[in-house]
Coordinates of C-alpha atoms in Angstrom, one line a residue:
M6 CA 0.0 0.0 0.1
T7 CA 1.4 3.3 -1.0
R8 CA 1.6 6.4 1.5
M9 CA -0.9 8.5 -0.6
A10 CA -3.5 5.3 -0.5
R11 CA -3.2 5.8 3.4
N12 CA -4.0 9.6 3.4
P13 CA -7.4 10.2 4.7
E14 CA -8.3 13.1 2.1
I15 CA -7.1 11.2 -0.8
Q16 CA -9.2 7.9 0.0
I17 CA -12.3 10.3 0.6
M18 CA -11.7 11.9 -2.8
N19 CA -10.9 8.3 -4.3
A20 CA -14.2 7.2 -3.0
R21 CA -16.2 10.0 -3.9
L22 CA -14.8 9.4 -7.4
Q23 CA -15.6 5.8 -7.8
A24 CA -18.8 6.0 -6.3
G25 CA -19.7 9.0 -8.8
L26 CA -18.3 7.2 -11.8
L27 CA -20.2 3.6 -10.9
E28 CA -23.4 5.9 -10.4
A29 CA -22.8 7.3 -13.8
T30 CA -22.3 4.0 -15.2
R31 CA -25.5 2.9 -13.6
L32 CA -27.3 5.8 -15.2
T33 CA -25.8 5.0 -18.7
R34 CA -26.9 1.7 -18.6
A35 CA -30.5 2.7 -17.9
G36 CA -30.5 5.3 -21.0
Q37 CA -30.2 8.2 -18.9
L38 CA -27.4 10.1 -20.5
L39 CA -28.0 13.5 -19.6
E40 CA -27.8 12.5 -16.1
A41 CA -24.8 10.2 -16.6
T42 CA -22.9 13.4 -18.0
A43 CA -24.2 15.8 -15.3
M44 CA -22.6 13.3 -12.9
I45 CA -19.6 13.2 -14.4
Q46 CA -19.5 16.9 -14.4
R47 CA -20.0 17.0 -10.7
V48 CA -17.4 14.2 -10.0
L49 CA -14.8 16.6 -12.1
R50 CA -15.9 19.6 -9.9
G51 CA -15.2 17.8 -6.7
E52 CA -19.0 18.2 -5.7
S53 CA -20.4 15.1 -3.8
T54 CA -22.8 12.9 -5.6
P55 CA -26.3 12.3 -4.9
P56 CA -27.6 9.0 -3.5
A57 CA -28.5 6.5 -6.1
A58 CA -32.0 6.2 -7.4
D59 CA -32.8 3.3 -5.2
E60 CA -34.5 4.6 -2.4
P61 CA -38.3 3.3 -1.6
P62 CA -41.1 5.1 -2.9
R63 CA -43.1 7.7 -1.4
A64 CA -46.0 6.8 0.4
D65 CA -48.2 9.0 -1.3
A66 CA -46.8 8.1 -5.1
Q67 CA -49.4 6.7 -7.4
T68 CA -48.6 3.3 -8.3
T69 CA -47.7 2.5 -12.0
L70 CA -49.5 -0.6 -13.3
E71 CA -47.0 -1.2 -16.0
G72 CA -43.3 -1.3 -16.3
E73 CA -40.4 -2.3 -18.6
C74 CA -36.8 -3.2 -17.7
R75 CA -34.2 -3.8 -20.6
V76 CA -31.0 -5.2 -19.7
V77 CA -28.1 -3.8 -21.7
E78 CA -25.3 -6.0 -19.8
S79 CA -25.8 -8.7 -17.6
E80 CA -22.2 -8.1 -15.9
P81 CA -21.5 -5.0 -13.9
A82 CA -18.8 -2.7 -15.5
V83 CA -15.5 -2.4 -13.6
L84 CA -14.0 0.9 -13.6
T85 CA -9.9 1.0 -13.0
G86 CA -7.8 3.4 -12.7
T87 CA -4.8 4.7 -10.5
V88 CA -3.5 7.8 -8.8
D89 CA 0.1 8.6 -8.9
A90 CA 1.8 7.8 -5.5
A91 CA 4.5 10.0 -3.9
P92 CA 7.9 8.8 -4.2
R93 CA 8.8 5.8 -2.2
A94 CA 12.2 7.6 -1.1
S95 CA 10.1 10.2 1.2
R96 CA 9.3 9.0 4.6
E97 CA 7.2 12.0 5.5
P98 CA 3.4 11.6 5.3
A99 CA 2.3 12.3 1.6
Q100 CA 0.6 15.6 1.0
P101 CA -2.8 15.6 -1.3
D102 CA -1.7 17.0 -4.5
P103 CA -5.0 18.7 -6.2
Q104 CA -3.4 19.2 -9.4
R105 CA -2.5 15.5 -9.7
A106 CA -5.7 14.1 -8.3
A107 CA -7.7 16.4 -10.8
A108 CA -5.7 15.1 -13.8
S109 CA -6.4 11.7 -12.7
A110 CA -10.0 12.5 -12.1
Q111 CA -10.0 14.0 -15.9
G112 CA -8.4 10.9 -17.1
L113 CA -10.9 8.5 -15.4
G114 CA -13.7 11.0 -16.8
A115 CA -12.3 10.9 -20.3
R116 CA -12.3 6.9 -20.2
L117 CA -15.7 7.0 -18.6
R118 CA -16.9 9.4 -21.2
E119 CA -15.8 6.9 -24.2
K120 CA -17.4 4.2 -22.3
I121 CA -20.7 6.0 -22.4
R122 CA -20.4 6.8 -26.0
Q123 CA -19.6 2.9 -26.6
H124 CA -22.8 2.1 -24.4
W125 CA -24.9 4.3 -26.7
R126 CA -23.6 3.3 -29.8
E127 CA -24.4 -0.5 -28.8
F128 CA -28.0 1.0 -27.4
R129 CA -28.9 2.5 -30.6
K130 CA -28.2 -0.6 -32.9
P131 CA -31.2 -2.4 -34.2
T132 CA -32.6 -5.1 -31.6
P133 CA -31.4 -8.6 -33.3
G134 CA -34.3 -9.5 -35.4
A135 CA -35.8 -6.2 -36.4
E136 CA -36.6 -5.0 -39.7
P137 CA -35.4 -2.2 -41.2
A138 CA -37.5 0.8 -41.8
S139 CA -39.8 0.7 -44.7
V140 CA -41.5 3.5 -46.5
G141 CA -44.6 2.7 -44.9
S142 CA -43.0 2.9 -41.5
P143 CA -44.6 5.5 -39.1
G144 CA -42.6 8.6 -39.3
V145 CA -42.1 8.1 -43.1
V146 CA -45.4 9.0 -44.2
P147 CA -45.9 8.4 -48.2
E148 CA -47.7 10.9 -50.4
G149 CA -51.3 10.7 -49.9
E150 CA -51.3 9.5 -46.5
R151 CA -52.4 11.4 -43.3
F152 CA -52.0 11.0 -39.6
V153 CA -54.2 13.5 -38.1
T154 CA -54.8 14.8 -34.6
A155 CA -58.6 15.4 -33.4
S156 CA -60.6 15.2 -30.0
Y157 CA -63.8 13.9 -28.9
T158 CA -65.9 15.4 -25.6
N159 CA -68.8 13.9 -23.8
Y160 CA -69.9 14.6 -20.2
V161 CA -67.0 12.5 -19.1
G162 CA -64.2 14.4 -20.4
T163 CA -62.0 14.9 -23.6
R164 CA -59.8 12.5 -25.1
S165 CA -57.6 13.3 -27.9
Y166 CA -56.5 10.7 -30.6
K167 CA -54.4 10.4 -33.6
L168 CA -56.3 9.1 -37.0
Y169 CA -54.2 7.1 -39.7
I170 CA -55.9 7.7 -43.1
P171 CA -54.4 5.5 -46.2
S172 CA -53.3 7.1 -49.3
G173 CA -55.8 4.7 -51.1
Y174 CA -58.9 6.0 -49.2
H175 CA -61.2 7.9 -51.8
G176 CA -64.5 7.9 -50.0
Q177 CA -65.0 4.5 -50.2
P178 CA -66.3 2.4 -47.0
L179 CA -63.2 0.9 -45.0
P180 CA -62.6 -0.9 -41.6
L181 CA -61.4 1.0 -38.8
V182 CA -59.1 -0.3 -36.1
V183 CA -59.1 1.3 -32.6
M184 CA -55.8 0.9 -31.1
L185 CA -55.2 1.4 -27.2
H186 CA -51.9 2.0 -26.1
G187 CA -50.4 0.5 -22.8
C188 CA -49.1 2.8 -19.5
T189 CA -46.8 5.6 -20.2
Q190 CA -47.3 5.3 -24.0
S191 CA -48.6 7.7 -26.5
P192 CA -50.5 7.3 -29.8
D193 CA -47.3 8.3 -32.0
D194 CA -45.1 5.8 -29.7
F195 CA -47.7 3.0 -29.9
A196 CA -48.1 3.6 -33.9
A197 CA -44.4 3.2 -34.1
G198 CA -43.9 0.2 -32.1
T199 CA -47.0 -1.7 -33.4
Q200 CA -46.2 -0.8 -37.1
M201 CA -49.9 -0.6 -37.8
N202 CA -50.1 2.3 -40.1
A203 CA -47.8 0.2 -42.3
L204 CA -50.3 -2.5 -42.5
A205 CA -53.2 -0.2 -42.9
E206 CA -51.6 1.2 -45.7
A207 CA -51.1 -1.9 -47.7
Q208 CA -54.5 -3.3 -46.3
L209 CA -56.7 -0.2 -46.7
C210 CA -58.1 0.6 -43.2
F211 CA -58.2 3.5 -41.0
V212 CA -56.7 3.2 -37.3
A213 CA -57.2 5.4 -34.4
Y214 CA -55.1 6.2 -31.3
P215 CA -56.7 7.3 -28.4
A216 CA -54.7 9.0 -25.9
Q217 CA -54.9 9.0 -22.2
T218 CA -54.5 12.0 -20.3
H219 CA -52.1 12.6 -17.3
A220 CA -55.0 13.9 -15.4
A221 CA -56.9 10.9 -15.7
N222 CA -54.1 8.6 -14.7
S223 CA -50.4 10.0 -13.8
S224 CA -48.9 7.1 -15.8
K225 CA -51.2 7.4 -18.6
C226 CA -52.9 3.8 -18.1
W227 CA -56.4 3.4 -19.0
N228 CA -58.3 2.6 -16.0
W229 CA -59.6 -0.6 -16.4
F230 CA -59.5 -1.5 -12.9
K231 CA -62.1 1.1 -11.7
A232 CA -65.7 -0.2 -11.8
S233 CA -66.7 3.7 -13.1
D234 CA -64.8 2.7 -16.1
Q235 CA -66.1 -0.9 -16.9
Q236 CA -69.8 0.3 -17.9
R237 CA -71.4 0.9 -21.0
D238 CA -72.1 4.7 -21.6
G239 CA -70.0 5.6 -18.9
G240 CA -66.5 6.5 -17.9
E241 CA -63.7 6.0 -20.3
P242 CA -65.7 3.1 -22.4
S243 CA -68.0 6.0 -23.4
L244 CA -65.4 8.2 -24.4
I245 CA -63.9 5.4 -26.5
A246 CA -67.1 4.5 -28.2
G247 CA -67.8 8.1 -28.8
L248 CA -64.6 9.0 -30.4
T249 CA -65.3 5.5 -32.5
R250 CA -68.5 6.9 -33.5
Q251 CA -67.2 10.5 -34.3
I252 CA -64.8 9.0 -36.7
A253 CA -67.4 6.7 -38.3
D254 CA -69.6 9.9 -38.8
N255 CA -66.9 11.9 -40.3
Y256 CA -65.4 9.5 -43.0
S257 CA -66.8 6.7 -44.7
I258 CA -66.5 3.7 -42.3
D259 CA -67.6 0.2 -42.8
P260 CA -70.3 -0.2 -39.7
K261 CA -69.4 -4.2 -39.9
R262 CA -65.7 -3.7 -39.6
I263 CA -65.0 -1.9 -36.8
Y264 CA -62.3 -3.6 -34.3
V265 CA -60.6 -2.7 -31.1
A266 CA -57.4 -4.0 -29.7
G267 CA -54.6 -2.8 -27.1
L268 CA -51.8 -3.6 -25.1
S269 CA -51.6 -4.4 -21.3
A270 CA -53.9 -1.5 -19.8
G271 CA -55.1 -1.2 -23.4
G272 CA -55.6 -4.7 -24.0
A273 CA -57.7 -4.9 -20.7
M274 CA -59.9 -1.9 -21.8
A275 CA -60.3 -3.7 -25.2
A276 CA -61.4 -6.6 -23.6
T277 CA -63.9 -4.3 -21.6
M278 CA -64.9 -2.6 -25.1
A279 CA -66.0 -5.7 -26.4
T280 CA -67.9 -6.7 -23.5
T281 CA -69.9 -3.5 -23.2
Y282 CA -69.9 -2.5 -26.8
P283 CA -70.4 -5.9 -28.8
D284 CA -73.0 -4.2 -31.0
L285 CA -70.2 -1.7 -32.0
Y286 CA -67.2 -3.8 -32.3
A287 CA -67.0 -6.7 -34.6
A288 CA -63.8 -8.1 -32.9
A289 CA -61.1 -7.5 -30.5
G290 CA -57.5 -8.1 -30.1
V291 CA -55.9 -8.3 -26.3
H292 CA -52.2 -8.1 -26.1
S293 CA -50.6 -9.0 -22.7
G294 CA -53.8 -7.7 -20.8
L295 CA -56.4 -9.0 -18.6
P296 CA -59.8 -10.1 -18.6
H297 CA -62.9 -7.7 -18.4
G298 CA -64.2 -7.2 -14.7
A299 CA -60.9 -8.8 -13.4
A300 CA -60.3 -5.7 -10.5
Q301 CA -62.5 -3.1 -9.2
N302 CA -59.8 -1.2 -7.4
L303 CA -56.1 -0.9 -7.3
P304 CA -55.2 -3.8 -4.5
A305 CA -57.3 -6.2 -6.6
A306 CA -56.0 -4.7 -9.9
L307 CA -52.3 -5.7 -8.7
A308 CA -53.4 -8.9 -7.4
A309 CA -54.9 -9.6 -10.9
M310 CA -51.5 -8.9 -12.6
Q311 CA -49.4 -11.2 -10.3
G312 CA -52.0 -13.8 -11.2
S313 CA -52.8 -14.4 -7.9
Q314 CA -56.6 -13.6 -8.0
R315 CA -58.3 -15.6 -10.7
M316 CA -62.1 -15.0 -11.7
S317 CA -64.9 -16.6 -13.0
H318 CA -65.3 -17.2 -16.6
S319 CA -68.9 -16.1 -16.3
R320 CA -69.7 -12.8 -18.0
H321 CA -69.8 -9.6 -16.2
S322 CA -72.7 -7.1 -16.2
T323 CA -72.2 -4.5 -18.7
G324 CA -73.8 -1.8 -16.5
G325 CA -75.9 -0.6 -19.0
S326 CA -79.2 -1.0 -21.0
H327 CA -77.4 -3.2 -23.4
T328 CA -78.1 -6.8 -22.2
D329 CA -77.2 -8.7 -25.0
P330 CA -74.0 -11.0 -23.7
A331 CA -70.8 -9.9 -25.4
C332 CA -70.0 -12.5 -28.1
V333 CA -67.0 -10.7 -29.8
P334 CA -64.4 -12.8 -31.6
T335 CA -61.0 -12.4 -29.9
I336 CA -57.5 -12.9 -30.6
V337 CA -55.2 -13.0 -27.6
F338 CA -51.4 -12.7 -27.5
H339 CA -49.4 -13.1 -24.4
G340 CA -45.8 -13.9 -23.5
D341 CA -45.0 -16.8 -21.1
R342 CA -42.2 -14.7 -19.4
D343 CA -44.5 -11.8 -19.0
T344 CA -43.3 -10.5 -15.2
T345 CA -45.7 -7.5 -15.6
V346 CA -49.1 -9.1 -16.4
H347 CA -49.2 -12.9 -15.8
P348 CA -49.7 -15.1 -18.6
C349 CA -52.7 -16.7 -16.8
N350 CA -54.4 -13.4 -17.8
G351 CA -54.2 -14.4 -21.4
E352 CA -55.7 -17.6 -20.7
Q353 CA -58.5 -15.9 -18.7
V354 CA -59.2 -13.5 -21.4
T355 CA -59.4 -16.7 -23.9
A356 CA -61.9 -18.6 -21.6
Q357 CA -63.9 -15.4 -20.7
S358 CA -64.4 -14.9 -24.7
M359 CA -65.2 -18.7 -24.9
S360 CA -67.7 -18.6 -22.3
S361 CA -69.7 -15.5 -24.2
H362 CA -69.9 -17.9 -27.4
A363 CA -71.2 -21.3 -25.5
A364 CA -74.6 -21.9 -25.9
P365 CA -77.1 -21.4 -23.0
G366 CA -76.8 -24.1 -20.4
A367 CA -73.8 -25.5 -21.9
T368 CA -71.7 -27.4 -19.0
G369 CA -70.5 -30.7 -20.6
A370 CA -67.6 -31.5 -23.2
K371 CA -69.9 -31.9 -25.8
D372 CA -71.0 -28.2 -25.6
A373 CA -67.4 -27.1 -25.9
L374 CA -65.7 -25.1 -28.4
R375 CA -63.7 -27.4 -30.6
V376 CA -59.7 -26.4 -30.4
I377 CA -57.1 -26.8 -32.8
V378 CA -53.2 -26.2 -31.2
E379 CA -50.7 -25.5 -33.5
S380 CA -47.0 -24.9 -32.9
G381 CA -44.3 -22.8 -34.9
K382 CA -41.3 -20.7 -34.4
V383 CA -40.3 -17.5 -36.0
P384 CA -37.1 -17.8 -37.9
N385 CA -34.1 -16.6 -35.5
G386 CA -37.2 -15.6 -32.9
H387 CA -39.6 -17.0 -30.4
A388 CA -41.5 -20.4 -30.5
Y389 CA -45.1 -20.0 -30.2
T390 CA -48.3 -22.2 -29.5
R391 CA -51.6 -20.9 -31.3
S392 CA -54.8 -22.2 -30.0
T393 CA -57.9 -21.7 -32.2
H394 CA -61.2 -22.3 -30.6
H395 CA -64.0 -23.2 -33.3
D396 CA -67.7 -23.3 -32.9
A397 CA -69.8 -26.4 -33.9
N398 CA -69.8 -25.4 -37.6
G399 CA -66.1 -25.1 -37.8
R400 CA -66.0 -21.1 -37.7
P401 CA -62.9 -19.6 -35.6
L402 CA -64.2 -17.6 -32.9
V403 CA -61.2 -17.1 -30.3
E404 CA -57.3 -17.6 -31.0
H405 CA -54.8 -17.4 -28.2
W406 CA -51.3 -17.3 -29.1
L407 CA -48.7 -17.9 -26.1
I408 CA -45.3 -16.7 -27.1
H409 CA -42.6 -18.7 -25.6
G410 CA -39.7 -16.6 -24.2
A411 CA -41.6 -13.3 -24.7
G412 CA -42.0 -10.7 -21.8
H413 CA -44.2 -7.7 -21.6
A414 CA -43.9 -6.5 -25.2
W415 CA -46.0 -6.1 -28.4
S416 CA -44.8 -9.3 -30.4
G417 CA -43.2 -8.7 -33.8
G418 CA -43.3 -4.9 -33.1
S419 CA -40.3 -2.4 -33.9
P420 CA -37.5 -0.8 -31.6
R421 CA -38.7 2.5 -32.7
G422 CA -41.8 1.9 -30.0
S423 CA -41.6 1.0 -26.6
Y424 CA -42.5 -2.1 -25.2
T425 CA -42.0 -4.4 -28.4
D426 CA -40.3 -7.8 -29.1
P427 CA -39.2 -7.9 -32.8
K428 CA -38.5 -11.6 -32.3
G429 CA -42.0 -12.7 -31.8
P430 CA -44.7 -13.5 -34.5
D431 CA -46.2 -10.4 -35.9
A432 CA -49.0 -9.5 -33.7
S433 CA -50.3 -6.8 -35.7
R434 CA -50.3 -8.6 -39.0
E435 CA -52.1 -11.4 -37.3
M436 CA -54.6 -9.5 -35.5
L437 CA -55.7 -7.6 -39.0
R438 CA -56.0 -10.8 -40.6
F439 CA -58.3 -12.1 -37.7
F440 CA -60.1 -8.7 -37.9
Y441 CA -60.9 -9.1 -41.8
E442 CA -62.1 -12.6 -41.2
H443 CA -64.7 -11.3 -38.7
P444 CA -67.0 -8.7 -39.7
Q445 CA -70.0 -7.9 -37.9
G446 CA -72.4 -10.7 -38.1
A447 CA -70.1 -13.3 -39.2
V448 CA -70.6 -15.2 -36.3
S449 CA -74.0 -15.6 -34.6
R450 CA -74.4 -13.9 -31.0
R451 CA -74.5 -17.6 -29.5
A452 CA -73.3 -20.5 -31.2
S453 CA -76.3 -23.0 -31.8

C-alpha cells in the first residue's frame, strides 16, 4: 500500500470519485445519458454525488400498473484507474496534490465518457431480428397518407386521438381499427411500435389511437381496474366508443368492420370495450392484457396482474341498457415470460371470450368449443403455440397465441416504439388478418 493510499483526504477523494463513476455507469445503462453526463461533471468539480435512485417510493406516490426493464449488460462494469503515488524515497506523510488528483480524475472521466459513447452506440443498434424501416413505417409518410390529430368530448371529459388515413382512401367504406396504448405510451409511440399504420396503408383501413391523459391517470394507463370505467355509456368506455362513432360519422367507415385492440392496460380496456359494446366492435385483440372485470380497485388490480387472483369465466354485467351478452370474436397474445401481467391472464381472456360463445346452459364436453393447437417458430425468433377455438360449425371464434420466451411487449413490433419484441410473431399482422375474417354478424351472437 502506498503512502498516498493511506492519506485520509485522498481516500475520501478516491471513494467519491469511484462512487460517482459507478453511478454514472448505472445511469448510462438505464439510458439516462444526460443524467450520467451531469454526474461526471459533478465528480470532476469535486462535488459530492447524490444517492443512487434506489430509495423506496414515497407513500403518496401513485402506483404504476405497468413497467419495462431492459437489460443492456448482464455483468457489472468494472472501472479501473490509478492515482500516482508519492515517491517511495520520502518518509514524510504524503500530502494531497489537488492538481495530480484532478488530472487523474479527468483521465478517468475521459475514459468513462468514451465508455458512455460505446454504450450509446450499442444501445442505438437495432434489436436483433428487427426489420429495417420501410417507406410505410410510421414517421415516414408516403404521399397521400395522413396522420391527423382530433378529439372527442362528452360529459365524462375529453380525449384526443391520432387517426391514420391511408392514401388509398377516396370515400369508399373502409374498416376502422381502434388501438389502445399501454401505460406511459402515446399514440405516436404505439403507432411506431406496432407498425399498424404500414399494414393499414397496404390493406386499406383507418387506424385510431386514443390518448389517455395524465389527469385521468398519472402513468397514462387506461383505468381498466375501476368499476366506473367498466360500464357501457359511462367512464372511459363512453369516451372510446364516442370517438369511434365520431370517426364513423366523419369518414366513410364500414359499420360491420370496426375493431378494437390494445396492449397491457390498453388490452384490458379492449376486453372491456368488447364486453360493453359488442354491437359496435366486430372483433377484439388483447395483447398482454387482462379480462374484463378482473378488478374493481387498485389492490385487486395488482393481485390480478400478478396472477394471484383468478376470476370466474362467467360474463360480467355491462352496467348499461344493452343486455345482449358480449360474443365478440377475440384474438389474444401473451408472452409466457411476462412478469408485469401474468400469462394466466391471457388464458382468462380466452376463457371469458369462449364462455360468451357457449350455448345457453352448456356445461358438458360436448358443448365445448373445438380447439386446434398448432406450434411454430419465428426464424431466429421465438417459438409459439396458437390455440384456435371453433364453434360447432367450424368457424374460428377465439385465438390464443402464447409466445415462448417473450416478456411484456408487443410481439413482432418495431424497436422504434416502447414495449416491443421484434423476435415474436407479428401480432399486428395476425390481428388484422383475424379482424378481416370477422366482420360484424359473421358469427352468431351465440353458437347454436
